[in-house]
PDB file of C-alpha atoms in Angstrom:
ATOM      1  CA  MET A   1       0.060  -0.045   0.069  1.00 90.00           C
ATOM      2  CA  GLY A   2       3.031   2.101   0.706  1.00 92.00           C
ATOM      3  CA  GLU A   3       4.154   2.561  -2.625  1.00 95.00           C
ATOM      4  CA  VAL A   4       0.828   3.048  -4.295  1.00 97.00           C
ATOM      5  CA  MET A   5      -0.411   6.238  -1.636  1.00 97.00           C
ATOM      6  CA  VAL A   6       3.211   7.924  -2.670  1.00 97.00           C
ATOM      7  CA  GLN A   7       2.065   7.879  -6.355  1.00 98.00           C
ATOM      8  CA  VAL A   8      -1.348   9.106  -4.833  1.00 98.00           C
ATOM      9  CA  GLY A   9       0.510  12.004  -2.686  1.00 98.00           C
ATOM     10  CA  ARG A  10       2.782  13.021  -5.494  1.00 98.00           C
ATOM     11  CA  ARG A  11      -0.403  13.550  -7.447  1.00 98.00           C
ATOM     12  CA  PHE A  12      -2.723  15.207  -5.228  1.00 98.00           C
ATOM     13  CA  GLU A  13       0.445  17.778  -4.398  1.00 98.00           C
ATOM     14  CA  ILE A  14       1.033  17.958  -8.115  1.00 98.00           C
ATOM     15  CA  ALA A  15      -3.014  18.783  -8.451  1.00 98.00           C
ATOM     16  CA  GLY A  16      -3.072  21.281  -5.756  1.00 98.00           C
ATOM     17  CA  ARG A  17       0.168  23.024  -7.156  1.00 98.00           C
ATOM     18  CA  ALA A  18      -1.319  23.123 -10.775  1.00 98.00           C
ATOM     19  CA  ALA A  19      -4.673  24.335  -9.387  1.00 98.00           C
ATOM     20  CA  ALA A  20      -2.992  27.555  -7.053  1.00 97.00           C
ATOM     21  CA  ALA A  21      -0.908  28.329 -10.383  1.00 98.00           C
ATOM     22  CA  ASN A  22      -4.073  28.471 -12.218  1.00 98.00           C
ATOM     23  CA  ARG A  23      -3.146  25.341 -14.280  1.00 98.00           C
ATOM     24  CA  PHE A  24      -6.523  23.554 -13.959  1.00 98.00           C
ATOM     25  CA  GLU A  25      -5.547  21.310 -17.253  1.00 98.00           C
ATOM     26  CA  LEU A  26      -2.969  19.824 -15.333  1.00 98.00           C
ATOM     27  CA  ALA A  27      -4.942  19.788 -12.107  1.00 98.00           C
ATOM     28  CA  ALA A  28      -7.813  17.600 -14.322  1.00 98.00           C
ATOM     29  CA  PHE A  29      -5.133  15.346 -15.492  1.00 98.00           C
ATOM     30  CA  GLU A  30      -3.878  14.291 -11.999  1.00 98.00           C
ATOM     31  CA  ALA A  31      -6.841  14.059 -10.618  1.00 98.00           C
ATOM     32  CA  GLY A  32      -8.144  11.330 -13.227  1.00 98.00           C
ATOM     33  CA  GLU A  33      -4.589   9.399 -12.498  1.00 98.00           C
ATOM     34  CA  ILE A  34      -5.311   9.932  -8.864  1.00 98.00           C
ATOM     35  CA  GLY A  35      -8.508   8.052  -9.805  1.00 98.00           C
ATOM     36  CA  GLU A  36      -6.727   5.609 -11.551  1.00 98.00           C
ATOM     37  CA  LEU A  37      -4.638   4.841  -8.841  1.00 98.00           C
ATOM     38  CA  PHE A  38      -7.791   3.698  -6.774  1.00 98.00           C
ATOM     39  CA  GLU A  39      -9.399   1.828  -9.417  1.00 98.00           C
ATOM     40  CA  ASN A  40      -6.365   0.023 -10.354  1.00 98.00           C
ATOM     41  CA  ASP A  41      -3.707  -0.263  -7.606  1.00 98.00           C
ATOM     42  CA  VAL A  42      -5.280   0.757  -4.553  1.00 97.00           C
ATOM     43  CA  PRO A  43      -7.295  -2.751  -4.372  1.00 96.00           C
ATOM     44  CA  ARG A  44      -4.386  -4.606  -5.294  1.00 96.00           C
ATOM     45  CA  ALA A  45      -1.686  -3.221  -3.012  1.00 96.00           C
ATOM     46  CA  SER A  46      -1.038  -5.086   0.410  1.00 95.00           C
ATOM     47  CA  LEU A  47      -2.491  -4.001   3.447  1.00 95.00           C
ATOM     48  CA  PRO A  48      -0.153  -2.221   5.911  1.00 93.00           C
ATOM     49  CA  LYS A  49       1.155  -4.825   8.244  1.00 92.00           C
ATOM     50  CA  GLU A  50       0.399  -2.516  11.475  1.00 93.00           C
ATOM     51  CA  GLY A  51      -2.988  -1.171  12.981  1.00 94.00           C
ATOM     52  CA  PRO A  52      -5.961  -1.632  12.135  1.00 96.00           C
ATOM     53  CA  THR A  53      -6.774  -2.151   8.218  1.00 96.00           C
ATOM     54  CA  ALA A  54     -10.332  -3.814   7.865  1.00 97.00           C
ATOM     55  CA  GLN A  55     -11.964  -0.365   7.189  1.00 97.00           C
ATOM     56  CA  ILE A  56      -9.558   0.750   4.134  1.00 97.00           C
ATOM     57  CA  PRO A  57     -10.936  -1.159   1.235  1.00 97.00           C
ATOM     58  CA  ALA A  58     -14.465   0.398   2.164  1.00 98.00           C
ATOM     59  CA  MET A  59     -12.941   3.993   2.557  1.00 98.00           C
ATOM     60  CA  ALA A  60     -10.871   3.664  -0.654  1.00 98.00           C
ATOM     61  CA  LYS A  61     -14.004   2.725  -2.715  1.00 98.00           C
ATOM     62  CA  ALA A  62     -15.793   5.714  -1.188  1.00 98.00           C
ATOM     63  CA  PHE A  63     -12.999   8.101  -2.111  1.00 98.00           C
ATOM     64  CA  LEU A  64     -12.834   7.012  -5.493  1.00 98.00           C
ATOM     65  CA  ASP A  65     -16.561   7.375  -5.780  1.00 98.00           C
ATOM     66  CA  ASP A  66     -16.366  10.642  -4.625  1.00 98.00           C
ATOM     67  CA  VAL A  67     -12.907  12.289  -4.787  1.00 98.00           C
ATOM     68  CA  PRO A  68     -11.728  12.434  -8.037  1.00 98.00           C
ATOM     69  CA  PRO A  69     -14.776  13.572 -10.080  1.00 98.00           C
ATOM     70  CA  ARG A  70     -15.137  16.530  -7.465  1.00 98.00           C
ATOM     71  CA  LEU A  71     -11.373  17.660  -8.211  1.00 98.00           C
ATOM     72  CA  THR A  72     -12.122  16.978 -11.951  1.00 98.00           C
ATOM     73  CA  LYS A  73     -15.609  18.742 -12.097  1.00 98.00           C
ATOM     74  CA  ALA A  74     -13.570  21.933 -10.444  1.00 98.00           C
ATOM     75  CA  ALA A  75     -10.676  21.915 -12.614  1.00 98.00           C
ATOM     76  CA  ALA A  76     -12.741  21.352 -15.772  1.00 98.00           C
ATOM     77  CA  ALA A  77     -14.302  24.637 -14.759  1.00 98.00           C
ATOM     78  CA  ASN A  78     -11.195  26.673 -14.178  1.00 98.00           C
ATOM     79  CA  ASP A  79     -13.043  27.143 -10.684  1.00 97.00           C
ATOM     80  CA  ARG A  80     -10.164  27.953  -7.914  1.00 97.00           C
ATOM     81  CA  ALA A  81     -12.501  28.006  -4.997  1.00 98.00           C
ATOM     82  CA  ALA A  82     -14.251  24.940  -6.245  1.00 98.00           C
ATOM     83  CA  PHE A  83     -11.057  23.063  -6.656  1.00 98.00           C
ATOM     84  CA  ALA A  84      -9.946  24.653  -3.342  1.00 98.00           C
ATOM     85  CA  ALA A  85     -13.081  23.004  -1.796  1.00 98.00           C
ATOM     86  CA  ALA A  86     -12.982  20.090  -3.484  1.00 98.00           C
ATOM     87  CA  PHE A  87      -9.400  19.321  -2.457  1.00 98.00           C
ATOM     88  CA  GLN A  88     -10.156  20.376   1.537  1.00 98.00           C
ATOM     89  CA  TYR A  89     -12.354  17.533   1.345  1.00 98.00           C
ATOM     90  CA  ALA A  90     -10.421  15.193  -0.276  1.00 98.00           C
ATOM     91  CA  ALA A  91      -7.826  15.946   2.377  1.00 98.00           C
ATOM     92  CA  GLY A  92     -10.111  15.057   5.107  1.00 98.00           C
ATOM     93  CA  MET A  93     -11.393  11.943   3.823  1.00 98.00           C
ATOM     94  CA  CYS A  94      -7.140  11.048   3.308  1.00 98.00           C
ATOM     95  CA  ASN A  95      -6.738  11.910   7.293  1.00 98.00           C
ATOM     96  CA  ALA A  96      -9.767  10.415   8.145  1.00 98.00           C
ATOM     97  CA  CYS A  97      -8.613   6.864   6.795  1.00 98.00           C
ATOM     98  CA  HIS A  98      -5.031   7.564   7.877  1.00 98.00           C
ATOM     99  CA  GLN A  99      -6.388   7.991  11.754  1.00 98.00           C
ATOM    100  CA  SER A 100      -8.218   4.905  10.821  1.00 98.00           C
ATOM    101  CA  ALA A 101      -5.013   2.926  10.458  1.00 97.00           C
ATOM    102  CA  ALA A 102      -2.840   4.024  13.207  1.00 97.00           C
ATOM    103  CA  LYS A 103      -1.195   6.742  10.333  1.00 96.00           C
ATOM    104  CA  GLY A 104      -1.821  10.143  11.595  1.00 96.00           C
ATOM    105  CA  PHE A 105       1.219  11.409  11.380  1.00 96.00           C
ATOM    106  CA  ILE A 106       0.696  10.952   7.485  1.00 97.00           C
ATOM    107  CA  GLN A 107      -0.682  14.754   7.419  1.00 98.00           C
ATOM    108  CA  VAL A 108      -2.583  15.463   3.816  1.00 98.00           C
ATOM    109  CA  PRO A 109      -2.831  19.636   3.529  1.00 98.00           C
ATOM    110  CA  SER A 110      -6.166  20.728   3.655  1.00 98.00           C
ATOM    111  CA  VAL A 111      -4.674  23.722   1.344  1.00 97.00           C
ATOM    112  CA  PRO A 112      -3.641  23.227  -2.304  1.00 97.00           C
ATOM    113  CA  GLY A 113       0.076  24.279  -3.239  1.00 96.00           C
ATOM    114  CA  GLN A 114       1.455  22.418  -0.070  1.00 96.00           C
ATOM    115  CA  SER A 115       3.804  19.642   0.179  1.00 96.00           C
ATOM    116  CA  VAL A 116       2.280  16.165   0.556  1.00 97.00           C
ATOM    117  CA  PRO A 117       2.573  14.710   3.064  1.00 97.00           C
ATOM    118  CA  MET A 118       2.956  18.197   5.396  1.00 96.00           C
ATOM    119  CA  LEU A 119       6.494  18.654   6.529  1.00 94.00           C
ATOM    120  CA  ASP A 120       5.861  21.958   8.426  1.00 91.00           C
ATOM    121  CA  PRO A 121       7.793  22.072  11.472  1.00 93.00           C
ATOM    122  CA  LEU A 122       6.107  20.884  14.594  1.00 91.00           C
ATOM    123  CA  PRO A 123       6.949  22.447  18.023  1.00 93.00           C
ATOM    124  CA  PRO A 124       9.506  19.912  19.330  1.00 92.00           C
ATOM    125  CA  PRO A 125       7.982  17.598  22.049  1.00 89.00           C
ATOM    126  CA  SER A 126       8.174  19.628  25.611  1.00 86.00           C
ATOM    127  CA  GLY A 127      11.184  18.280  28.072  1.00 76.00           C
ATOM    128  CA  SER A 128      13.403  17.955  24.685  1.00 68.00           C
ATOM    129  CA  ALA A 129      16.421  19.225  24.202  1.00 63.00           C
ATOM    130  CA  ARG A 130      16.777  21.641  20.931  1.00 56.00           C
TER     131      ARG A 130
END
């Protein structure tokens, strides 16, 4: 599953960056590629060896049915606000699945144009030396 999710993350990041740059044709293409990954590769991928996984197939199917069409429709309309809303919705679905699989540390940003996964610095843990 890991390698496929890396591909999904990369394509999601490119789609977001493309929409933020008003390159909607590229954003639509990447949304379509995400759909193909969820249709063809995600169902065949091995589930993570750690954490709960029984919910992943149903969550992946829900993502496939809902997210790529939303992203593609917004990109095809050259509608930055609609794309941002679809992107935020998609990120919420990604993060919910990651949380459910005990992989909540893999955070997908809700704003187009940011790195996927999020790599912004967090505050240091309390009691740690800088």
